[in-house]
Structure formats: structure tokens, C-alpha cells
mmCIF file of C-alpha atoms in Angstrom:
data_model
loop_
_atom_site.group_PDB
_atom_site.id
_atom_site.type_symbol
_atom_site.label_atom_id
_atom_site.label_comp_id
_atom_site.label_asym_id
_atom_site.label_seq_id
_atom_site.Cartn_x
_atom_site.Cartn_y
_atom_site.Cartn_z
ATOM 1 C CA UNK A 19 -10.084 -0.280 -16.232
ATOM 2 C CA UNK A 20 -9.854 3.408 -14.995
ATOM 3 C CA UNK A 21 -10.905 5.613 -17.545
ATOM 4 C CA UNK A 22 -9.236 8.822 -16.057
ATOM 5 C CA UNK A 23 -6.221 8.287 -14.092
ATOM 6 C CA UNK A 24 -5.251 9.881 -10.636
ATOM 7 C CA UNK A 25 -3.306 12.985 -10.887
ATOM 8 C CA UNK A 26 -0.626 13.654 -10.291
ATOM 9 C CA UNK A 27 0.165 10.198 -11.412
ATOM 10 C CA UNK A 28 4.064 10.152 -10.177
ATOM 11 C CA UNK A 29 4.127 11.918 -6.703
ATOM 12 C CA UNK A 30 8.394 12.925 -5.766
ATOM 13 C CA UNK A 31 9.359 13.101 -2.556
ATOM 14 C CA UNK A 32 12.371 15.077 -1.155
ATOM 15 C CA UNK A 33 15.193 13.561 0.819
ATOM 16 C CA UNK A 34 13.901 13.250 4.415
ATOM 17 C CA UNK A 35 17.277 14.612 6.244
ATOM 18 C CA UNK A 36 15.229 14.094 9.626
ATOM 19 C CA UNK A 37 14.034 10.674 9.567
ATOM 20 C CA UNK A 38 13.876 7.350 7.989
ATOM 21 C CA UNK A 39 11.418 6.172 5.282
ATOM 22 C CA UNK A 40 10.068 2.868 6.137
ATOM 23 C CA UNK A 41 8.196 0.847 3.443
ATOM 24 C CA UNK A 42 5.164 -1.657 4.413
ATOM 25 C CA UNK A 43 3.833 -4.147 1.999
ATOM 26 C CA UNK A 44 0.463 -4.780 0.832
ATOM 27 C CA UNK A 45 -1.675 -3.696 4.414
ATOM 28 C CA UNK A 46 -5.135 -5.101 3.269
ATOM 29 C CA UNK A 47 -6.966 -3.428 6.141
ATOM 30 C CA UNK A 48 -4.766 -5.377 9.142
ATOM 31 C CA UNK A 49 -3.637 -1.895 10.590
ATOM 32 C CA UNK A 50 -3.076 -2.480 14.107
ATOM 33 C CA UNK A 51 0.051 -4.554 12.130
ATOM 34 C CA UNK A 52 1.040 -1.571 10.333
ATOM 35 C CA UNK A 53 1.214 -0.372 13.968
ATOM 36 C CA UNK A 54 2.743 -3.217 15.522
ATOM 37 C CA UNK A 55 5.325 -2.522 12.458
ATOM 38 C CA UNK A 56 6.068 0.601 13.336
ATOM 39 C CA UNK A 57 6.779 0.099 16.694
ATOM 40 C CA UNK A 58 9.619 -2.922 16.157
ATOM 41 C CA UNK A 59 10.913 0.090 13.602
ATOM 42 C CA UNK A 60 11.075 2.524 16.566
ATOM 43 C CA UNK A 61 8.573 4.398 14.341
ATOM 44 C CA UNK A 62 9.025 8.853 15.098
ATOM 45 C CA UNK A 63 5.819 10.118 13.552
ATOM 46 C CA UNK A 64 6.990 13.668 13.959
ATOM 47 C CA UNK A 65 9.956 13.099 11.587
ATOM 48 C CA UNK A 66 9.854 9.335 9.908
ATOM 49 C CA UNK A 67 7.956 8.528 6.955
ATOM 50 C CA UNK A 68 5.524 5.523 6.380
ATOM 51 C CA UNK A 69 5.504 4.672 2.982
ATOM 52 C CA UNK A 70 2.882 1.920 1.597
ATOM 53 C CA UNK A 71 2.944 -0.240 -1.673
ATOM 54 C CA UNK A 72 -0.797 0.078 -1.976
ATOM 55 C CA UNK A 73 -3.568 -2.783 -1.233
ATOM 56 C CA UNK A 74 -4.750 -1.087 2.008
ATOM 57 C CA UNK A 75 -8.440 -2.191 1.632
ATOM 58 C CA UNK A 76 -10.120 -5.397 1.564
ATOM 59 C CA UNK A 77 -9.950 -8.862 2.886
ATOM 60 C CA UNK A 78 -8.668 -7.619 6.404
ATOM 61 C CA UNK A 79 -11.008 -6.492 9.136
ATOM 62 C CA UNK A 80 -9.726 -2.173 9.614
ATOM 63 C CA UNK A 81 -10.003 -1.105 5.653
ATOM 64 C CA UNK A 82 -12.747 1.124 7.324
ATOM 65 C CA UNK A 83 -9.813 2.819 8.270
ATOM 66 C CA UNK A 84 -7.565 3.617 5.362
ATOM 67 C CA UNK A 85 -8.978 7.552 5.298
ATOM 68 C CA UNK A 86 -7.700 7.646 8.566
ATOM 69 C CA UNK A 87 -4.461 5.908 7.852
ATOM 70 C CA UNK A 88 -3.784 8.390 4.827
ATOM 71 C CA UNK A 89 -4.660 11.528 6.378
ATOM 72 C CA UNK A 90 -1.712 10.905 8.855
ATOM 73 C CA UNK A 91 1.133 13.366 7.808
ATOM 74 C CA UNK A 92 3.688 10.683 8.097
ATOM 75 C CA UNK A 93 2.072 8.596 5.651
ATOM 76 C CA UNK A 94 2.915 8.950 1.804
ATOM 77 C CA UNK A 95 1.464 5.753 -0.545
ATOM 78 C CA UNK A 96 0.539 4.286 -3.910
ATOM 79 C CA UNK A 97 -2.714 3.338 -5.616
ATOM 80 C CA UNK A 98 -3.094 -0.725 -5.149
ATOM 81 C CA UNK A 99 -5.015 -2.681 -7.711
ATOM 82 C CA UNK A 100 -7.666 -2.982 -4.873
ATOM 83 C CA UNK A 101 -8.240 0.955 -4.744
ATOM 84 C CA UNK A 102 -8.319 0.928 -8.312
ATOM 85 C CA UNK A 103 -10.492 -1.374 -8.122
ATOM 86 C CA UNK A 104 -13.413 0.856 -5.597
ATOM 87 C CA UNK A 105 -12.573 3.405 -7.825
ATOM 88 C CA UNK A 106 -13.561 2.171 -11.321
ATOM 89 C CA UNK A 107 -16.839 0.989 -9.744
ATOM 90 C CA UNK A 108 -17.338 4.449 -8.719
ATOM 91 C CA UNK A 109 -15.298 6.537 -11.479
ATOM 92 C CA UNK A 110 -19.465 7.563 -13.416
ATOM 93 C CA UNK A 111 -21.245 7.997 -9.989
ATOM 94 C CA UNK A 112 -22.686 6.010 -8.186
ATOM 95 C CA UNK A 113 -21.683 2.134 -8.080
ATOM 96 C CA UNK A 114 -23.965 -0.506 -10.133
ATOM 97 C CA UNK A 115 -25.587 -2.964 -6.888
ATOM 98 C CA UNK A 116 -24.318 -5.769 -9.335
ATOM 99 C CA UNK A 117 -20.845 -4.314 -9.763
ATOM 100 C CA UNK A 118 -20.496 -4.170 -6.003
ATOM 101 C CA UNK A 119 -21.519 -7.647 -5.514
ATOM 102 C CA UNK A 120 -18.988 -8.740 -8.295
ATOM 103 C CA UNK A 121 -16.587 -7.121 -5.819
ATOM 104 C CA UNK A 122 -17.616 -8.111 -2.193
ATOM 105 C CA UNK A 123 -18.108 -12.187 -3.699
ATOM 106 C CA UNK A 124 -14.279 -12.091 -5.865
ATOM 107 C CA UNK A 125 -12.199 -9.368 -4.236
ATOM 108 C CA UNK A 126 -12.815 -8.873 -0.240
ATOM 109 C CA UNK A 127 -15.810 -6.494 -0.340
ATOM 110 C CA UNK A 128 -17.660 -7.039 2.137
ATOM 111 C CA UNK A 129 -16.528 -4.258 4.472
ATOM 112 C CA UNK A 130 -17.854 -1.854 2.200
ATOM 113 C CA UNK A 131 -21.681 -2.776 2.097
ATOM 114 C CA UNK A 132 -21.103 -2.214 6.154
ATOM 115 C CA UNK A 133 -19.260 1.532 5.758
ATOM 116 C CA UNK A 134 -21.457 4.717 6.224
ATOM 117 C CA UNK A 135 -21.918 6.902 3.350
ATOM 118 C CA UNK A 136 -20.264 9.660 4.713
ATOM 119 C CA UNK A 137 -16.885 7.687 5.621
ATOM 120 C CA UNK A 138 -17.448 5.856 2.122
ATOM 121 C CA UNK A 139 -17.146 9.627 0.440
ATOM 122 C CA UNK A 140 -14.275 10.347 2.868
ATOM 123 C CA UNK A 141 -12.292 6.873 1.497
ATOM 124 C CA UNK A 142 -12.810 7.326 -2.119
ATOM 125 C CA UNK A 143 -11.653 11.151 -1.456
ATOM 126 C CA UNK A 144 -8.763 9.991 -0.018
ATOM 127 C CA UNK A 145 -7.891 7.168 -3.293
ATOM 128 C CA UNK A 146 -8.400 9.492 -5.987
ATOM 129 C CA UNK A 147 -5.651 11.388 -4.679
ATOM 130 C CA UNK A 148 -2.723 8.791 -4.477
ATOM 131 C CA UNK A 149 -0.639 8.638 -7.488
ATOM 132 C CA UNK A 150 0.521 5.806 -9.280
ATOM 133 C CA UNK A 151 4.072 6.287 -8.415
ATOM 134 C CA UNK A 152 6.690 7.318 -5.591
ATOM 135 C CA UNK A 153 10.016 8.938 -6.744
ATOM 136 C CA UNK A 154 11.653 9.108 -3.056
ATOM 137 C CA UNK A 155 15.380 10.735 -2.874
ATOM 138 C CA UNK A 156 17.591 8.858 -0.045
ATOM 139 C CA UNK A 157 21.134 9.161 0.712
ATOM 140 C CA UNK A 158 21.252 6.001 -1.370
ATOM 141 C CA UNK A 159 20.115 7.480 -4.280
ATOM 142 C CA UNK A 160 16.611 7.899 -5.841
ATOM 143 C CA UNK A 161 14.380 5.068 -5.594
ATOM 144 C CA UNK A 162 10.852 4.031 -6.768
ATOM 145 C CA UNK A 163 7.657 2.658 -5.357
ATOM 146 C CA UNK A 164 5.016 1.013 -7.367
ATOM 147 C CA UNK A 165 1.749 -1.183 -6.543
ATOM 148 C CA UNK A 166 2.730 -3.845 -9.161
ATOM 149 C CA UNK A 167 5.655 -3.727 -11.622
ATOM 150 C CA UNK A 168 7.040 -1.709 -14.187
ATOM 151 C CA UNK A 169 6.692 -2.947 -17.551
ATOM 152 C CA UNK A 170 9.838 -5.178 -18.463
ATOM 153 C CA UNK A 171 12.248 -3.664 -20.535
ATOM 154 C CA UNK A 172 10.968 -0.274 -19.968
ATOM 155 C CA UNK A 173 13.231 2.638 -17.687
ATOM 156 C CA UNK A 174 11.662 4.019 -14.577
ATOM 157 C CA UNK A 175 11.815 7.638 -16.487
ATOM 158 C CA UNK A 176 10.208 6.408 -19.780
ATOM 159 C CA UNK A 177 7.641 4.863 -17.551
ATOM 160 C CA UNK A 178 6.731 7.997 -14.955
ATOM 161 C CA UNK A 179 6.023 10.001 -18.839
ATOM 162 C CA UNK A 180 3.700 7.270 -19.541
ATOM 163 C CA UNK A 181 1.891 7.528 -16.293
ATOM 164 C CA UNK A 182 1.608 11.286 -16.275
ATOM 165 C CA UNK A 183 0.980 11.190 -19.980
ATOM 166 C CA UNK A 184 -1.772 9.026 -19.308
ATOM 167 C CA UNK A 185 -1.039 5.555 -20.855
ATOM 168 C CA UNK A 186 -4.014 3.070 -19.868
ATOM 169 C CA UNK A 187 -1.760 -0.303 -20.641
ATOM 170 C CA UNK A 188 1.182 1.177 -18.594
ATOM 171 C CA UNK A 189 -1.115 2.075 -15.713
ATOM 172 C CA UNK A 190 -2.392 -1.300 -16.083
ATOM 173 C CA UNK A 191 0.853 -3.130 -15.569
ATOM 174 C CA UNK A 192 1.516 -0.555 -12.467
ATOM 175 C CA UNK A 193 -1.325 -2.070 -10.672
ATOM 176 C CA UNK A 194 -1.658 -5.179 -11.846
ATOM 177 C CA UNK A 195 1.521 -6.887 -13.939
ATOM 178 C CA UNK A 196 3.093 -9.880 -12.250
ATOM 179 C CA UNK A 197 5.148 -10.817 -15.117
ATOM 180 C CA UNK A 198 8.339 -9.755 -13.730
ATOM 181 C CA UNK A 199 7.779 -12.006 -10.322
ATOM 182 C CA UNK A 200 6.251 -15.187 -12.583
ATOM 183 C CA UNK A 201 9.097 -15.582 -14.822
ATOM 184 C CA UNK A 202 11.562 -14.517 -12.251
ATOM 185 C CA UNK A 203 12.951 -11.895 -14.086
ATOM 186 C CA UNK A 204 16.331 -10.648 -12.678
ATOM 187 C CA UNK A 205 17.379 -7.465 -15.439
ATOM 188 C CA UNK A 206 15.689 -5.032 -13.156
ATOM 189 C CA UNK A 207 14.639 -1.586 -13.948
ATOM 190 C CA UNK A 208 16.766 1.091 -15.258
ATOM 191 C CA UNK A 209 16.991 4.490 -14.822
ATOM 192 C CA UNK A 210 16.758 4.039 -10.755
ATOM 193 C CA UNK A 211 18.595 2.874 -8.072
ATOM 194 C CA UNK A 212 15.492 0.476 -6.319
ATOM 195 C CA UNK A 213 12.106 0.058 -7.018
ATOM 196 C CA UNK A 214 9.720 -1.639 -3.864
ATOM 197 C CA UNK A 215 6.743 -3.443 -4.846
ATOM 198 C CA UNK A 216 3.733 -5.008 -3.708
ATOM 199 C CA UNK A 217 0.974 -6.930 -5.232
ATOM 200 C CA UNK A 218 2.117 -10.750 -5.621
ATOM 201 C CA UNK A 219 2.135 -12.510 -1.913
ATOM 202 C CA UNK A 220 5.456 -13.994 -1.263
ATOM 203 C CA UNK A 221 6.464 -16.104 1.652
ATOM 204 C CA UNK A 222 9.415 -13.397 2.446
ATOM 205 C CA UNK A 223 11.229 -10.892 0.702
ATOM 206 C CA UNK A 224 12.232 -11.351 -2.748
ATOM 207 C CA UNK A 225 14.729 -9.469 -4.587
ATOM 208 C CA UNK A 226 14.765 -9.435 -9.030
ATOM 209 C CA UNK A 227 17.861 -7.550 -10.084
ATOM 210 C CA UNK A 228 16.954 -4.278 -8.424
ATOM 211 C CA UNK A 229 13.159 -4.594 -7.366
ATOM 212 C CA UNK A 230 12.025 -5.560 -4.198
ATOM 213 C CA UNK A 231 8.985 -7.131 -3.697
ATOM 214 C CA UNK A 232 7.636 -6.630 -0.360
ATOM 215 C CA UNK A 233 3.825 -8.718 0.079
ATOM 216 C CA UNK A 234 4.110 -11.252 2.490
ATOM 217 C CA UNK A 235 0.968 -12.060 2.013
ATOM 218 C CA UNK A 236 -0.697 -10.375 5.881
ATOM 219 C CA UNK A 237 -4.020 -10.720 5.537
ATOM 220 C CA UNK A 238 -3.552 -14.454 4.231
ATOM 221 C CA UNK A 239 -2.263 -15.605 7.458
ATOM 222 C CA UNK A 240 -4.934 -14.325 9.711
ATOM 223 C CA UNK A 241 -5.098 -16.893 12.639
ATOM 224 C CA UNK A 242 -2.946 -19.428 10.909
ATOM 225 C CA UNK A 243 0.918 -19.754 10.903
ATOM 226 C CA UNK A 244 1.719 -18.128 7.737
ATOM 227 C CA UNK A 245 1.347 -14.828 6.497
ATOM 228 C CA UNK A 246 2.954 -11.416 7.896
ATOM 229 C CA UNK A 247 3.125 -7.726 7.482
ATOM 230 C CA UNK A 248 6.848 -6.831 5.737
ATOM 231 C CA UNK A 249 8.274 -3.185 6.659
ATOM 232 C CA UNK A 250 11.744 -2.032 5.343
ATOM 233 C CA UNK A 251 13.698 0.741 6.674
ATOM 234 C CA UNK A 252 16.199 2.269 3.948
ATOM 235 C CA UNK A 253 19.123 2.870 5.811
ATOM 236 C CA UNK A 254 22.808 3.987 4.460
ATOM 237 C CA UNK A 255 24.576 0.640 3.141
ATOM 238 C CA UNK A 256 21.693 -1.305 4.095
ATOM 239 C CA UNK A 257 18.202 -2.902 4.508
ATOM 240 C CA UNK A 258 16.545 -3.380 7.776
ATOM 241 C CA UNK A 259 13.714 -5.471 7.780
ATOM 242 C CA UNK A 260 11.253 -6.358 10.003
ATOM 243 C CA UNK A 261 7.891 -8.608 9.647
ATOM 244 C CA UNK A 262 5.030 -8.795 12.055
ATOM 245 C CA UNK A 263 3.190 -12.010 12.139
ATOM 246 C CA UNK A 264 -0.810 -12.955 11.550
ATOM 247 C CA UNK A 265 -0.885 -14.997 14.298
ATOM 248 C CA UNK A 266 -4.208 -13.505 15.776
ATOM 249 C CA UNK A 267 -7.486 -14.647 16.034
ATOM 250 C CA UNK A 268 -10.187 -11.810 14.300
ATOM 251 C CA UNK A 269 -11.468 -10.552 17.668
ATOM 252 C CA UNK A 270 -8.183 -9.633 18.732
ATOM 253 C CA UNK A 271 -7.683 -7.180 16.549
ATOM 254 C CA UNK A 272 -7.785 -3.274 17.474
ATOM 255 C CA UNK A 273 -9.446 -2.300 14.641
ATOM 256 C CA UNK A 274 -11.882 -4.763 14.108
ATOM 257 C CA UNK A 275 -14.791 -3.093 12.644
ATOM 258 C CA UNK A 276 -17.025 0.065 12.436
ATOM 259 C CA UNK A 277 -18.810 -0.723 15.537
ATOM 260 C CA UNK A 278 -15.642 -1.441 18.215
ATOM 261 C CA UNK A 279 -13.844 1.816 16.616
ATOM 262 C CA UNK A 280 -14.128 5.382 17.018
ATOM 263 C CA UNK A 281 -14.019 6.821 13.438
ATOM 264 C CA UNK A 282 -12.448 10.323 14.531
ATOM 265 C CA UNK A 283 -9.678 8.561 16.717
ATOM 266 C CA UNK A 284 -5.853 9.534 15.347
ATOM 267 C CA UNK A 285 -3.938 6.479 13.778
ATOM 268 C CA UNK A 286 -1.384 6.820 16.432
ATOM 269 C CA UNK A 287 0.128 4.193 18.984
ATOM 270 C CA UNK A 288 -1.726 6.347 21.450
ATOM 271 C CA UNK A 289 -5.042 5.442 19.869
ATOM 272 C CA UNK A 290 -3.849 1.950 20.813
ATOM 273 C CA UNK A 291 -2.167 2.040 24.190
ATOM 274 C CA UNK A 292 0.879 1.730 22.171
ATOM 275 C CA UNK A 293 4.280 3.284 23.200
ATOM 276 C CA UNK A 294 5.855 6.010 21.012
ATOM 277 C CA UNK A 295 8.797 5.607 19.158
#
């Protein structure tokens, strides 16, 4: 468990009167999907917002590139379980060998034993600055984001003033609770209009009173018919949704690894031959 919690721990974002927000699901380093995303959305990086449900590392072959990712001005997220995760290991200095091992054989670590140093400072930079939670205005009303779940029972505002208060179990369930999703819960949360959610892999889009989970489970479906990257537009009186399918073999990917990337390149269609929205 984190003993110190990122700060701030609720992040609020003003209403974006110049673009969209568009929501991904959990990204587990496949970012040339998050791309691929972003281009069915008709993605404008100089005025839309890319908003992720945390879970950008491990398992998928890019999560080399998550600094990258989150130093992009369009892109606002949430800690994942996974970052908390890397974080923990390093929260007293430097990570025990045994710790990391733990990691790369349970969680998708291997990427990280092949990361330089210097980008491995610039990604743990980058997590202990996400907060726990999005408060987002739209022209819908305010909504939330969250890796996990917010604790049943318990209203979005009671739960931000645990998270910036500091509460250890409530940050727990933000990152890892699945009890909402396992007993199909449908009350919701109160105290906010939508809250979008990560975490559990789903087969599509599932909707519990007024939480949205969004992980289609990306990274599960690499090279196999199953599996795809979920992004959701908020839009006045509705949803658009679009998913981008796995169906790639490893090699195919842009960002594969360390070695076929260029560390300093922008995360930009550009960077990918990829036209502009």
C-alpha cells in the first residue's frame, strides 16, 4: 500500500468550451491504439482533451512511453493500480531486486528491467503527480473519473475529502475495489452526474446505475480476436463510443520497444505518419 498519497489527490478540471473530452480505458502500454483511438474520434490536440482511467503501464509493449504520453498538454489522467503499484516499490528509494521480480513475474514487469535509468526517473516523475481523482465540468453536468470504484454507499463529495484527507482504505478501493462490478451493483454514486472507470476488463461497455466502466480488456487481445481499446466522447445528450481492436501481431506495433523508438519523439499522429484530426 502507498504510504503517502499523490497530491493533489482530486485534480478539477474546467469546462472545456473549445473541445471535447474523450475518455480511454485502461491503455496498458498499447499506445499506437490510444492513437488509432483518437483518430476514429477526429482527435484536435490543440483544443480536445484525452482523458485516461489509469493502467497505462505494463503488459503491453509502449509503457516505455507513458512520460511521453503524459507530458502531452491534451492529456489529463488518473493513478491506475499498476502505477501505484511502481510507485510503492519505489515510495523509500530505491526498489528491493526481489520486489521488482515480484512485479515483472505477477503484474507485467518486464519492460521495466529493459528502461534506462534516466527515462525510469522521468516515468515515476510523471506518476507521482497524477491524482487519484478527475472532477471534469461538461455541459452535462460534473462528472468523475476514477481508476477503480468508489466505495459503495459512499457520495462522490464525501469520497474526494477522504482522498485529499488522506484515507489509505478509500484510496485503496480507488485503485483497486471491484466490488461494485462483481455484485453488479446498479445504486450508483451520488453526489455526481457520471463517474468513468477502469480497472475490471469487460468484453464492452458496461453501465451500473451511473458508472461507466470503460476496460475492454486491450492489452488482453493482443494478436487474438478479443480484446480492444474503449474511448468515449461526452457529447450533449449523448455517448459516442468508439473501440479499436487488438488484432495485431507484436511487431506491428509503432511503439514496440526502447530500441525501434525515439524517446524524444512527440506523442502526436505525426510521430506516426498519422493524419491530424
Amino acid at each position: 500500500m502507498l504510504k503517502r498519497l499523490p497530491k493533489p489527490a482530486v485534480k478539477r478540471l474546467p469546462l472545456n468550451t473549445k473541445g471535447k473530452d474523450v475518455i480511454v480505458g485502461d491503455i496498458h502500454g498499447m499506445f499506437d491504439l490510444v492513437l488509432r483511438a483518437m483518430e476514429k474520434m477526429n482527435f484536435d490536440q490543440s483544443c480536445d482533451r484525452l482523458i485516461s482511467v489509469g493502467d497505462m503501464i505494463d503488459r503491453g509493449p509502449g509503457s516505455h512511453r507513458t512520460a511521453k504520453f503524459l507530458s502531452c498538454s491534451f492529456v489529463e489522467a488518473v493513478l491506475g493500480n499498476h502505477e501505484g503499484m511502481l510507485l510503492e516499490a519505489y515510495q523509500n528509494g530505491d526498489a528491493h531486486p526481489g520486489v521488482l521480480e515480484f512485479l515483472h513475474s505477477r503484474n507485467g514487469f518486464s519492460w521495466w528491467r529493459d528502461t534506462p535509468d534516466e527515462l525510469r526517473s522521468d516515468i515515476l516523475d510523471a506518476l507521482w503527480k497524477l491524482p487519484l481523482a478527475l472532477e471534469i465540468e461538461t455541459d452535462r453536468g460534473m462528472v468523475g473519473v476514477v481508476h477503480a470504484d468508489v466505495p459503495r454507499g459512499m457520495r462522490w463529495q464525501a469520497f474526494t475529502a477522504a482522498l485529499e484527507a488522506g484515507d489509505a482504505g478509500v484510496a485503496e478501493v480507488a485503485l483497486w475495489g471491484r466490488d461494485r462490478i462483481h455484485r453488479l451493483d446498479e445504486t450508483g454514486v451520488q453526489g455526481i452526474g457520471r463517474v468513468y472507470v477502469g480497472h475490471t476488463p469487460l468484453r464492452r461497455v458496461a453501465k451500473l446505475g451511473n458508472v461507466v466502466a470503460l476496460d475492454s480488456g486491450a492489452v488482453f487481445g493482443l494478436g487474438r480476436e478479443e480484446g480492444a481499446l474503449t474511448a468515449l466522447a461526452i457529447a450533449t445528450g449523448t455517448m459516442e463510443i468508439k473501440t479499436v481492436s487488438t488484432m495485431m501481431r507484436p511487431d506491428d506495433f509503432v511503439f514496440a520497444g526502447p530500441v525501434g523508438d525515439t524517446p524524444d519523439a512527440a506523442f502526436s499522429f505525426e510521430s506516426v505518419g498519422m493524419r491530424h484530426g
